[in-house]
Coordinates of C-alpha atoms and ligand atoms in Angstrom, one line a residue:
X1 CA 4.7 9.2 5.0
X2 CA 7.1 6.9 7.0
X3 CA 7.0 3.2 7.4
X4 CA 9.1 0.5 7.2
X5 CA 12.3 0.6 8.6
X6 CA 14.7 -1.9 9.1
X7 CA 18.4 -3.1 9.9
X8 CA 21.2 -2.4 7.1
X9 CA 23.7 -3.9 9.9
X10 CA 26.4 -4.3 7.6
X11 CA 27.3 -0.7 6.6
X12 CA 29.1 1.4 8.9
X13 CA 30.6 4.9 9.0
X14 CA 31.8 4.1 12.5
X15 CA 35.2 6.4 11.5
X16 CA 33.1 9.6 10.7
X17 CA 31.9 10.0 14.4
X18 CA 33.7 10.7 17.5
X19 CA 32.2 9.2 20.5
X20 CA 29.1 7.1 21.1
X21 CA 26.5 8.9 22.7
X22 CA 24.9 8.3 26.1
X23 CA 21.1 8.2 26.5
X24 CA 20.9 12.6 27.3
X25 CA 18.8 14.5 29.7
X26 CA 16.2 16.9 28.3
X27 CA 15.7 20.5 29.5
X28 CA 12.7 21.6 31.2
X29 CA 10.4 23.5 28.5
X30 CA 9.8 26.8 28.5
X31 CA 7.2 28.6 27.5
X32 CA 8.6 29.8 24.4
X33 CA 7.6 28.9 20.5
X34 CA 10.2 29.3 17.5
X35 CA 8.9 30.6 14.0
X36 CA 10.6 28.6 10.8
X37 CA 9.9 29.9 7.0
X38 CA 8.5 27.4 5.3
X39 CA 7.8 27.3 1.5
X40 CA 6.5 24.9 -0.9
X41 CA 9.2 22.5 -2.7
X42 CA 9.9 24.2 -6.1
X43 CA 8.5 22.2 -9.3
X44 CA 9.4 22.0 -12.9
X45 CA 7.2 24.0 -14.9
X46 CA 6.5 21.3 -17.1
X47 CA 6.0 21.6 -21.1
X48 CA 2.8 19.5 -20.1
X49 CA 1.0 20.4 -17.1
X50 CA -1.4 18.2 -17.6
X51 CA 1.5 15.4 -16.9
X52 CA 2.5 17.1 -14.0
X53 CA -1.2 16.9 -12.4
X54 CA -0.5 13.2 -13.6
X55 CA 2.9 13.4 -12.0
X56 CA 1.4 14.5 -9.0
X57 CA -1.8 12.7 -8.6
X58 CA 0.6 9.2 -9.2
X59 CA 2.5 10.8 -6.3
X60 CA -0.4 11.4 -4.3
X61 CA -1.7 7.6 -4.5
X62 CA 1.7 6.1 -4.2
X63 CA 1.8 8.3 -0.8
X64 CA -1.5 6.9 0.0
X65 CA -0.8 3.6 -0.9
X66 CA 2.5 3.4 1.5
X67 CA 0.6 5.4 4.3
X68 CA -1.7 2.5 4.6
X69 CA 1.0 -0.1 3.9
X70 CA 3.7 0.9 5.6
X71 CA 5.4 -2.2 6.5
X72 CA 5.4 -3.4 2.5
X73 CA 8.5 -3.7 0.7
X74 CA 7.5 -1.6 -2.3
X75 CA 5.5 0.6 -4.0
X76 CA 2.1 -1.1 -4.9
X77 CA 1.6 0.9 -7.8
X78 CA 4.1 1.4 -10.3
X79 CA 4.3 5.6 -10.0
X80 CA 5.8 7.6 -13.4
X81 CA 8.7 9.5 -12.1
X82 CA 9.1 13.1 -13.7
X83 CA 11.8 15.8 -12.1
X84 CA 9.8 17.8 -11.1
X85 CA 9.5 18.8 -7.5
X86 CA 8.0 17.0 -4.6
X87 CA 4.8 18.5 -4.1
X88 CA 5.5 19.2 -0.8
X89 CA 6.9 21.8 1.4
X90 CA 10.3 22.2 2.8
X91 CA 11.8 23.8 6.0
X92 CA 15.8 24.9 6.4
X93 CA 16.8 23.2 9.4
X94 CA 20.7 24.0 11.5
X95 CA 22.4 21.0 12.6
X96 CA 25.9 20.8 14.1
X97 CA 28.2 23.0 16.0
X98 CA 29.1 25.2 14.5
X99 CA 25.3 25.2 12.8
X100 CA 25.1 23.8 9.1
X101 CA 21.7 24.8 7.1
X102 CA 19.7 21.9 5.5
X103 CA 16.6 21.4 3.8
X104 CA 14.2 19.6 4.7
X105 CA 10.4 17.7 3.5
X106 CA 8.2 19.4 6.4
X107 CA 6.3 15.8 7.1
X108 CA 3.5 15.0 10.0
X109 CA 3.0 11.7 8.0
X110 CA 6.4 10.3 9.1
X111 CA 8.4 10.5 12.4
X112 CA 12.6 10.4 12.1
X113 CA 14.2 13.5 11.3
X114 CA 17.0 12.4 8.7
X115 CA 19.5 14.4 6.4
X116 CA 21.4 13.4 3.5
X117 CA 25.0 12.9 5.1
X118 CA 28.6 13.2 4.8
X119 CA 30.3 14.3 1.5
X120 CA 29.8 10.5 0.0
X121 CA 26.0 10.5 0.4
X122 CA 24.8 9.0 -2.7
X123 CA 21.0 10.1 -3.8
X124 CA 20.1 8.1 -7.1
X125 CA 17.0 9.8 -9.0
X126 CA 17.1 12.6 -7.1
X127 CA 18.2 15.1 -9.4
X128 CA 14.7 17.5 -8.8
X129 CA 15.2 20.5 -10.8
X130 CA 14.9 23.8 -9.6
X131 CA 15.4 23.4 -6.4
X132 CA 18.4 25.5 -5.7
X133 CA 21.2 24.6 -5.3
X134 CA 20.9 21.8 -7.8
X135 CA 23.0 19.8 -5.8
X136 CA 21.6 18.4 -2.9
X137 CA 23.6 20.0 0.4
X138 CA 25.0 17.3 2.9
X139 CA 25.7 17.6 6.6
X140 CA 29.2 17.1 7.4
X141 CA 29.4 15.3 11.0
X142 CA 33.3 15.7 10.8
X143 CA 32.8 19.7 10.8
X144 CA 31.0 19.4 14.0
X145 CA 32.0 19.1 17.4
X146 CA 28.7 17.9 18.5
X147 CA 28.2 14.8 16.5
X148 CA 28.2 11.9 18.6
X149 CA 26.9 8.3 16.9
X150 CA 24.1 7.0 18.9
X151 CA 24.9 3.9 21.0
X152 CA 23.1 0.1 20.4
X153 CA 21.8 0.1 24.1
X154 CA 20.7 3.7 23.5
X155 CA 16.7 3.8 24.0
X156 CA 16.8 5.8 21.2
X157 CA 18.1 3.7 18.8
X158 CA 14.8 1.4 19.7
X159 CA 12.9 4.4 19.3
X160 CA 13.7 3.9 15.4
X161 CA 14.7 0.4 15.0
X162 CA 12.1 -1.2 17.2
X163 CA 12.7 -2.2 20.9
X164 CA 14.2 -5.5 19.7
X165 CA 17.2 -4.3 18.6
X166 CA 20.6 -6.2 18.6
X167 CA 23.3 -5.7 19.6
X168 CA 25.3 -8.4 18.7
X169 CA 28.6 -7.6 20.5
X170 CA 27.1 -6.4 23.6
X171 CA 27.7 -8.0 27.2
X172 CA 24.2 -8.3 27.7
X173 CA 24.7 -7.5 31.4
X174 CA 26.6 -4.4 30.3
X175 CA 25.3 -1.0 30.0
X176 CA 28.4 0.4 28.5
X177 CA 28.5 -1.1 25.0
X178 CA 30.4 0.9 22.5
X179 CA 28.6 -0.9 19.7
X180 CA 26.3 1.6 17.7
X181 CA 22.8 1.6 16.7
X182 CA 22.4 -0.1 13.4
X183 CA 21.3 1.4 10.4
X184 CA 18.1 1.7 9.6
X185 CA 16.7 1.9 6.3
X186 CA 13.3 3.7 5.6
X187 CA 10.6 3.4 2.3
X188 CA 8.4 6.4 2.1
X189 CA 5.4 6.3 -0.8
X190 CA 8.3 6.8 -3.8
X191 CA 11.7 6.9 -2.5
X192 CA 13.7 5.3 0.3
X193 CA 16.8 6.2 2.7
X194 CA 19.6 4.6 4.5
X195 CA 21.9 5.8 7.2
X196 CA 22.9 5.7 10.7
X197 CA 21.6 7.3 13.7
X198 CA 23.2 10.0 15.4
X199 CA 23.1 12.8 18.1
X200 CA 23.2 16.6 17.0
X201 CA 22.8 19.8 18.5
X202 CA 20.1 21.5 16.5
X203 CA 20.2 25.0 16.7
X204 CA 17.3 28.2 16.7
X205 CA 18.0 31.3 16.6
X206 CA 16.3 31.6 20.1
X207 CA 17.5 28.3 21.7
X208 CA 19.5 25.0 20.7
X209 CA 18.4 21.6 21.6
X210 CA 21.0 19.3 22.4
X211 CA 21.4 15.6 21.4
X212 CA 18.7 15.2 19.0
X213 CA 18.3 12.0 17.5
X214 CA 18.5 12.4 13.4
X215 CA 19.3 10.2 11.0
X216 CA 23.0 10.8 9.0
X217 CA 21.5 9.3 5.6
X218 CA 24.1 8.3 3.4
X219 CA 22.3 6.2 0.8
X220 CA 19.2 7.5 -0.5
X221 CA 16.4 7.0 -3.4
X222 CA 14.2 9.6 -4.6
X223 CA 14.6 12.3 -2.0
X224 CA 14.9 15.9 -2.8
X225 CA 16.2 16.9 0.7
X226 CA 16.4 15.4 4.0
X227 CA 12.8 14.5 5.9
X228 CA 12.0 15.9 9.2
X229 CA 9.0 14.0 10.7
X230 CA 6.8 15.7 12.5
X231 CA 4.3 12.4 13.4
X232 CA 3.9 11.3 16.4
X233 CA 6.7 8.8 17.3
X234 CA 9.3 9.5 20.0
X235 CA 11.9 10.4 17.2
X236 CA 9.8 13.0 15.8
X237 CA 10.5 16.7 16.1
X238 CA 7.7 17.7 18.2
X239 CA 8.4 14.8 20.1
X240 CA 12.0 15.0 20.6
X241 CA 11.5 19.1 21.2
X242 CA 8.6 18.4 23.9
X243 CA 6.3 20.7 21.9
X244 CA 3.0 21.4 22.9
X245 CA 2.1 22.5 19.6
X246 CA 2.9 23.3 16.4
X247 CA 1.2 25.1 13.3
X248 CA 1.9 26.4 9.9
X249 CA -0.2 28.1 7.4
X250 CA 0.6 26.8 3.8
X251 CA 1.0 29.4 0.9
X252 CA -0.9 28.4 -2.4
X253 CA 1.0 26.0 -4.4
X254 CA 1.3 28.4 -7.6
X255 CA 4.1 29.7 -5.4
X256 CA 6.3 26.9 -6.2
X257 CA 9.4 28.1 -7.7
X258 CA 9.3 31.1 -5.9
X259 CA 11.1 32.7 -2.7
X260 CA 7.7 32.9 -1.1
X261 CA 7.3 31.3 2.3
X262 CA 5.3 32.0 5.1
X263 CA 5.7 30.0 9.2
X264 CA 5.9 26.8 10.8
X265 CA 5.5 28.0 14.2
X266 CA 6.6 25.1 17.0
X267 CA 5.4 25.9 20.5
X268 CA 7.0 24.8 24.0
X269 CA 5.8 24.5 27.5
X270 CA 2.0 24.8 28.1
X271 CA 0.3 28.1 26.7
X272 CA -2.8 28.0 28.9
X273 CA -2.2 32.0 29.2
X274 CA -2.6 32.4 25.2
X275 CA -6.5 31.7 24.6
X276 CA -5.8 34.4 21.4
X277 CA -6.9 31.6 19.5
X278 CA -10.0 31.0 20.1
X279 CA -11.1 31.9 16.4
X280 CA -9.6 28.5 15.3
X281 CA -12.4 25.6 15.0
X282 CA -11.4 22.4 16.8
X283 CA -11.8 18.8 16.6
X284 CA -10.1 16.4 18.8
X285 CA -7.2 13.6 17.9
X286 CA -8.7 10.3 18.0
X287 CA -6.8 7.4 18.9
X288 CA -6.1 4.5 16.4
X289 CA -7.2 1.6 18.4
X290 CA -5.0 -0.7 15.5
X291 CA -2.0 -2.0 18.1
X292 CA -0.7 -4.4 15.2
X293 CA 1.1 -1.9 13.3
X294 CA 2.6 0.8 15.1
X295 CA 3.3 2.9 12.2
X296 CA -0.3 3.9 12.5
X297 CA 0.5 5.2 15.5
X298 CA 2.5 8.2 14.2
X299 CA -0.5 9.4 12.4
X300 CA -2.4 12.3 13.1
X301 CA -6.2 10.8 12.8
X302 CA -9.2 13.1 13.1
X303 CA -13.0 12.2 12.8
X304 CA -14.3 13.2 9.5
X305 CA -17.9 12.7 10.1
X306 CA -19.0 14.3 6.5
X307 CA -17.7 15.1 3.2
X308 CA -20.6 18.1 2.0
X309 CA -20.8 19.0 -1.7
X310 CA -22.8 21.8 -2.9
X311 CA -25.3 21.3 0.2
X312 CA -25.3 17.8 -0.6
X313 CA -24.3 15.3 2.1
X314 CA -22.2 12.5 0.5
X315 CA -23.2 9.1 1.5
X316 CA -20.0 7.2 2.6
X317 CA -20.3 4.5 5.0
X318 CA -19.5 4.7 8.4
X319 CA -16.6 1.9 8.0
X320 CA -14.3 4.2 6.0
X321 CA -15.0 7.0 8.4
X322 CA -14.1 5.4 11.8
X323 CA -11.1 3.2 12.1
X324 CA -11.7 -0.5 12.5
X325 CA -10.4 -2.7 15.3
X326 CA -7.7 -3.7 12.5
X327 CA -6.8 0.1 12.1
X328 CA -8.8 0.1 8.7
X329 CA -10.6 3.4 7.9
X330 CA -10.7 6.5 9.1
X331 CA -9.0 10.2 8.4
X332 CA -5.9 11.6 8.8
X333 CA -4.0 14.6 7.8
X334 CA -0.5 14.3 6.5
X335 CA 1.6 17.4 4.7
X336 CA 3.6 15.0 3.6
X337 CA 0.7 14.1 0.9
X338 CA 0.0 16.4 -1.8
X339 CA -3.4 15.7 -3.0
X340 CA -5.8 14.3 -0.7
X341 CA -6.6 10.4 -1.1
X342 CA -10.3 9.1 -0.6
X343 CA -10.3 5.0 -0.8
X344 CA -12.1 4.3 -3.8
X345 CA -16.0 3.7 -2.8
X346 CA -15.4 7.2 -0.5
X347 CA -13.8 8.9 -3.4
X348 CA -16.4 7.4 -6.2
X349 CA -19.7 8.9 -4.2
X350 CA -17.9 12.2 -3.7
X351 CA -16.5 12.4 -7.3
X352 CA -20.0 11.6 -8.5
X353 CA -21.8 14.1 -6.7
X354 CA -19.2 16.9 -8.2
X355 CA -19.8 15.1 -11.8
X356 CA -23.8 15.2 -10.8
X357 CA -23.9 18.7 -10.0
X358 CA -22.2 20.1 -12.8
X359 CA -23.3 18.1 -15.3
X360 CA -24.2 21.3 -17.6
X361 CA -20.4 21.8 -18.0
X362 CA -18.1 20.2 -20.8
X363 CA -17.0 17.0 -19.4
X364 CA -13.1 16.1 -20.8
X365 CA -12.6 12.9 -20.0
X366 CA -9.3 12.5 -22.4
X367 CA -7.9 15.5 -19.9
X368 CA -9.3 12.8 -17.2
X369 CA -6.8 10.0 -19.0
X370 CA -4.2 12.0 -18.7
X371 CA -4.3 13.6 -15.4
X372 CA -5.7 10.3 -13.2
X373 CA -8.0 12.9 -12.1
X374 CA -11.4 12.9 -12.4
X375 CA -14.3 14.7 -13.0
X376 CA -12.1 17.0 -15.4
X377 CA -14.3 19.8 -16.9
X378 CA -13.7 21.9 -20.3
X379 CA -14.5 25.6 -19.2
X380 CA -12.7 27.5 -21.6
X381 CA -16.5 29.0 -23.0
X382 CA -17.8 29.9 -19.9
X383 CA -18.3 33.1 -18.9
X384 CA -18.6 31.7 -15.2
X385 CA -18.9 28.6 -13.2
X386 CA -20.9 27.5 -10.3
X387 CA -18.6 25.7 -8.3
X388 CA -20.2 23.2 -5.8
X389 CA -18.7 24.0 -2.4
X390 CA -16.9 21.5 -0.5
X391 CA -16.7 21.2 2.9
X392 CA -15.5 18.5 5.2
X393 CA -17.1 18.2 8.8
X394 CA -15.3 16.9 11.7
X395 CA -16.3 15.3 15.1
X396 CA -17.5 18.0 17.2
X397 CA -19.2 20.5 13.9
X398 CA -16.5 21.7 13.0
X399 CA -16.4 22.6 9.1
X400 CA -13.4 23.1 7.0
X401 CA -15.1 24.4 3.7
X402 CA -12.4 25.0 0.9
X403 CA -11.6 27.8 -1.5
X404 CA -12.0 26.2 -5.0
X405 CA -8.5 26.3 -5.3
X406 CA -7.9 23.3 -3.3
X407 CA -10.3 21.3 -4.6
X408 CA -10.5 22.3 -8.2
X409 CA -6.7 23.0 -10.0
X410 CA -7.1 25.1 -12.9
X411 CA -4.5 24.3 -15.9
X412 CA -3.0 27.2 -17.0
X413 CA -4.1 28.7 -20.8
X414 CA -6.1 25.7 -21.2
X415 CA -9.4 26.3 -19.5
X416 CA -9.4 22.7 -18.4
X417 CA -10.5 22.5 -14.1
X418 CA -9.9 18.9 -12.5
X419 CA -10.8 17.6 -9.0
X420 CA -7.9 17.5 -6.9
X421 CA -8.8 13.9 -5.0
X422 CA -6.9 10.9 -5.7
X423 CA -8.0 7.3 -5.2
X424 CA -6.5 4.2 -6.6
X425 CA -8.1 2.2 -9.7
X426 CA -6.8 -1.2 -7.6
X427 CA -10.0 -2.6 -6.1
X428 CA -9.8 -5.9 -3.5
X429 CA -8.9 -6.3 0.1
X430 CA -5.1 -5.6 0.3
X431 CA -5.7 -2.1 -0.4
X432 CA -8.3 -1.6 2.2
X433 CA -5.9 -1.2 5.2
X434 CA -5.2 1.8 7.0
X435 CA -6.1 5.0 6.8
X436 CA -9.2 5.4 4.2
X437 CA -9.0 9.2 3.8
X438 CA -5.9 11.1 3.9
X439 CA -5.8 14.9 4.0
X440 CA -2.9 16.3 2.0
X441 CA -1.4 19.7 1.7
X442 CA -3.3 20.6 -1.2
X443 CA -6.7 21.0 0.4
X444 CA -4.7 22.5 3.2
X445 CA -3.3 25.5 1.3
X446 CA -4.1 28.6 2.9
X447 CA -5.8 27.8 6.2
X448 CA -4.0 28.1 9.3
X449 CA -3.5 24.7 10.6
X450 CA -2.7 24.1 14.3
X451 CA -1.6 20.3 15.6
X452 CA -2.2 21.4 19.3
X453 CA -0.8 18.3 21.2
X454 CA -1.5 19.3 24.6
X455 CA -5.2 18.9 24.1
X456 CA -4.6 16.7 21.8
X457 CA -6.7 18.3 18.9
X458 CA -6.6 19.6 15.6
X459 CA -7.3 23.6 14.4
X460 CA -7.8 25.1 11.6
X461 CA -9.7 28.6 10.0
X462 CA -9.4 30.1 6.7
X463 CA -7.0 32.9 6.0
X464 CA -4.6 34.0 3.6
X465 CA -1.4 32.7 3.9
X466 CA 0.4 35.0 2.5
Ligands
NAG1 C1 11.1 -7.2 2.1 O1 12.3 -7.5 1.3 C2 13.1 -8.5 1.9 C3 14.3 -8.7 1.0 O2 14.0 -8.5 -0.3 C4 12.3 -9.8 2.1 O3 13.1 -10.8 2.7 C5 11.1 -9.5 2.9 O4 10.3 -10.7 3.0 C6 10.3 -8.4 2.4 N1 9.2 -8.1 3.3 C7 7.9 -7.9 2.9 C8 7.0 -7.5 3.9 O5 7.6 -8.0 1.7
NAG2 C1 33.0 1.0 29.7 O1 33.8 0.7 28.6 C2 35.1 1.3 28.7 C3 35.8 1.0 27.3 O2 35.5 -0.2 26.9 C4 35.8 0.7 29.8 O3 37.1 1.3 29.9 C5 35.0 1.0 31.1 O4 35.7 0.4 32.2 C6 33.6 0.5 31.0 N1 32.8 0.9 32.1 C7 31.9 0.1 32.7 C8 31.2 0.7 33.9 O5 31.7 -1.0 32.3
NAG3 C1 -28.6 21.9 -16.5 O1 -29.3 22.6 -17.5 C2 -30.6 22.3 -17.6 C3 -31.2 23.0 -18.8 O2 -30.9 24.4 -18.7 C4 -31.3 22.6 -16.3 O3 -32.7 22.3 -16.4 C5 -30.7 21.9 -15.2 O4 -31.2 22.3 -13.9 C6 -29.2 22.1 -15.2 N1 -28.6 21.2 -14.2 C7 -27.8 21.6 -13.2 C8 -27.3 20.6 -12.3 O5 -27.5 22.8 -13.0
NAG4 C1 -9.9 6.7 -21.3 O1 -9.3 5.5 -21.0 C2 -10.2 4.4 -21.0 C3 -9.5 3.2 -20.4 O2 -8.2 3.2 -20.7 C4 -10.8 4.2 -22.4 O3 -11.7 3.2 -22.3 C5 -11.5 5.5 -22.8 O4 -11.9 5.4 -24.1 C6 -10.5 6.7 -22.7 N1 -11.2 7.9 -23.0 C7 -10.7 8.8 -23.8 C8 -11.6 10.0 -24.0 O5 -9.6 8.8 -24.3

């Protein structure tokens, strides 16, 4: 969900760190892969739930809305802000020597790996409740012996803050600068972050990776944790790590607020000995071929090639499926986003076909109002529904069709069902950029999900995630 990020160069914490850190060596990978609980971010059970569909379809499209405008200042659409969770899903992460445990937004639409940082960090509007412990935990770099700031001539400091990086002070001719890496400052879809880069042992039970870059956040703006990035920069986690996959399997959202979690598992070193799974259904990675903006570059595109529903291929035109020479159009998959976002004319013909083909059911289009979703249907008198079934094709055949619970969210005690598809109500060309569909956790609850990186393509099958 990443994006802009630029230079706060006036702030500096240069007193919390010890030592400025030299560009560091990587070990060789091993064939090994590290399992991580992951659970979905608690919400607010809200007195209205039909607000907090609102609350997270406006989340959803502001998501979108950054996703394809990542550069831009601002949100483009004024979002409603309710405390009530993130609608996303959240890893513990150990950081420091000795290890301290912090939570983090599990995000493939975004690349750094930040935390909120040092016992100042100031988080404004990010009091989320119900996520325990109410107050958001900080990572102390003055408790740990491993926390080194990361230096302005350090490549990884233009790994975040762009290859044209100054460093004012700096002999140009001089390698050894002692200046650090600016701060960077990041705007996801509703919230931003501040801080400054640093080096960090991050520690697994089975191994500990040594200077990782991650951001020691100390101003932040609607964040209910820290954000580790699993996209596809050089700062991301699977980057950093050297992973040759990763894959999680995401438990049904009506486990928020629970203790219920299931894996993130993270894979090193090639796995050409473990063909077990072969059940999964592939399609490959495509290239953006959009060089203008890099942040597009971080994203996980696929080929969606067509949207099925009920039987019924949905005519959408071949512009919003394949990305333009200007990076317009196309698919990708984010768990960053919590309901999936079609660009209006994509979402319109799917939305209609739905409305279509079950036109025999009550339609309740104040529910529709009120949740931004759309078609919403009254089913509180029927003794059962035929639910169109939804499947998405990919390049290659392979068909991810959905349980109705990831397309259709039923609101509790009120027999009211609503599509769970976003778009935005803004038509004309400054919304047209970037990614045109974007596949958010939602539709990706309980499938096994696999971002294999070595082959450079995506898995997924059914199963029960918990
Ligand atoms: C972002 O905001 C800064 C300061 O408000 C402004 O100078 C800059 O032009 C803005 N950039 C964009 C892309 O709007
Ligand atoms: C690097 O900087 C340190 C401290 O400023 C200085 O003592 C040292 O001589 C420098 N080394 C080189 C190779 O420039
Ligand atoms: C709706 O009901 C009518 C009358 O029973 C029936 O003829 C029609 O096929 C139904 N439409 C759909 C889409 O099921
Ligand atoms: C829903 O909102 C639209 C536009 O704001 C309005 O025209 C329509 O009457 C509303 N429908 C209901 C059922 O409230």
């Amino acid at each position: 969900m990443a994006a802009s990020i630029s230079c706060l160069c006036f702030i500096s914490l240069f007193s919390l760190f010890l030592s400025v850190a030299s560009s560091s060596s990587t070990s060789p990978p091993k064939p090994t892969s590290i399992s991580i609980q992951i659970s979905p971010f608690s919400k607010h059970p809200s007195s209205d739930p039909f607000q907090s569909l609102n609350f997270l379809a406006s989340l959803s499209i502001s998501r979108a809305h950054h996703l394809k405008h990542p550069k831009s200042n601002s949100s483009l659409t004024k979002v409603p802000l309710y405390p009530r969770g993130y609608g996303g899903y959240s890893i513990f992460l150990n950081f420091g020597t000795p290890p301290q445990k912090i939570s983090f937004v599990m995000d493939t639409g975004s690349s750094l790996v930040w935390l909120p940082c040092t016992s100042r960090y100031l988080c404004s509007k990010c009091s989320f409740p119900n996520i325990v412990p109410a107050k958001i935990p900080t990572f102390i770099p003055k408790l740990s012996s491993s926390s080194k700031i990361v230096g302005c001539k350090n490549p990884k400091c233009g790994w975040v803050l762009g290859p044209d990086v100054k460093c004012q002070d700096c002999d140009p001719s001089s390698k050894n600068c002692s200046q650090p890496c600016p701060a960077y400052i990041i705007q996801y879809g509703s919230g931003t972050t501040a801080g400054l880069l640093i080096s960090e042992s991050l520690d697994f039970p089975e191994k500990t990776v040594p200077d990782f870059l991650v951001g020691c956040s100390f101003l932040s703006f609607r964040q209910p944790s820290g954000i580790a990035g699993f996209g596809r920069g050089p700062q991301s986690l699977p980057s950093q790590m050297g992973l040759s996959k990763f894959s999680y399997c995401l438990i049904s959202h009506k486990f928020d607020d629970t203790q219920e979690s299931s894996n993130l598992v993270l894979y090193s070193g090639s796995d050409s000995g473990n063909s077990k799974a072969t059940d999964l259904s592939y399609t490959p990675f495509q290239k953006n071929p959009e060089v203008s903006n890099p942040a597009f570059h971080e994203y996980y595109y696929v080929l969606l090639r067509k949207v099925i529903v009920g039987g019924t291929r949905v005519k959408i035109p071949y512009k919003f499926l394949v990305p333009g020479s200007e990076g317009n159009g196309g698919t990708i998959v984010d768990s960053g986003s919590t309901f999936t976002f079609m660009e209006k004319p994509v979402f319109e013909a799917v939305s209609q076909e739905f409305a279509k083909q079950m036109v025999n059911y009550t339609r309740a289009t104040d529910i529709e109002n009120r949740t931004g979703l759309q078609p919403c249907f009254d089913i509180s008198r029927e003794k059962s529904v035929n639910f169109p079934e939804l499947v998405f094709q990919f390049k290659g055949g392979a068909k991810m069709a959905l349980p109705v619970a990831n397309y259709f969210s039923l609101v509790t005690d009120s027999g009211i069902i609503c599509l769970t598809i976003v778009t935005d109500e803004v038509a004309g060309p400054s919304f047209t950029s970037g990614p045109a569909i974007i596949l958010g956790n939602y539709q990706q609850q309980n499938f096994h999900i696999e971002y294999d990186l070595e082959n450079e393509r995506f898995g997924f099958r059914r199963q029960s995630c918990k």
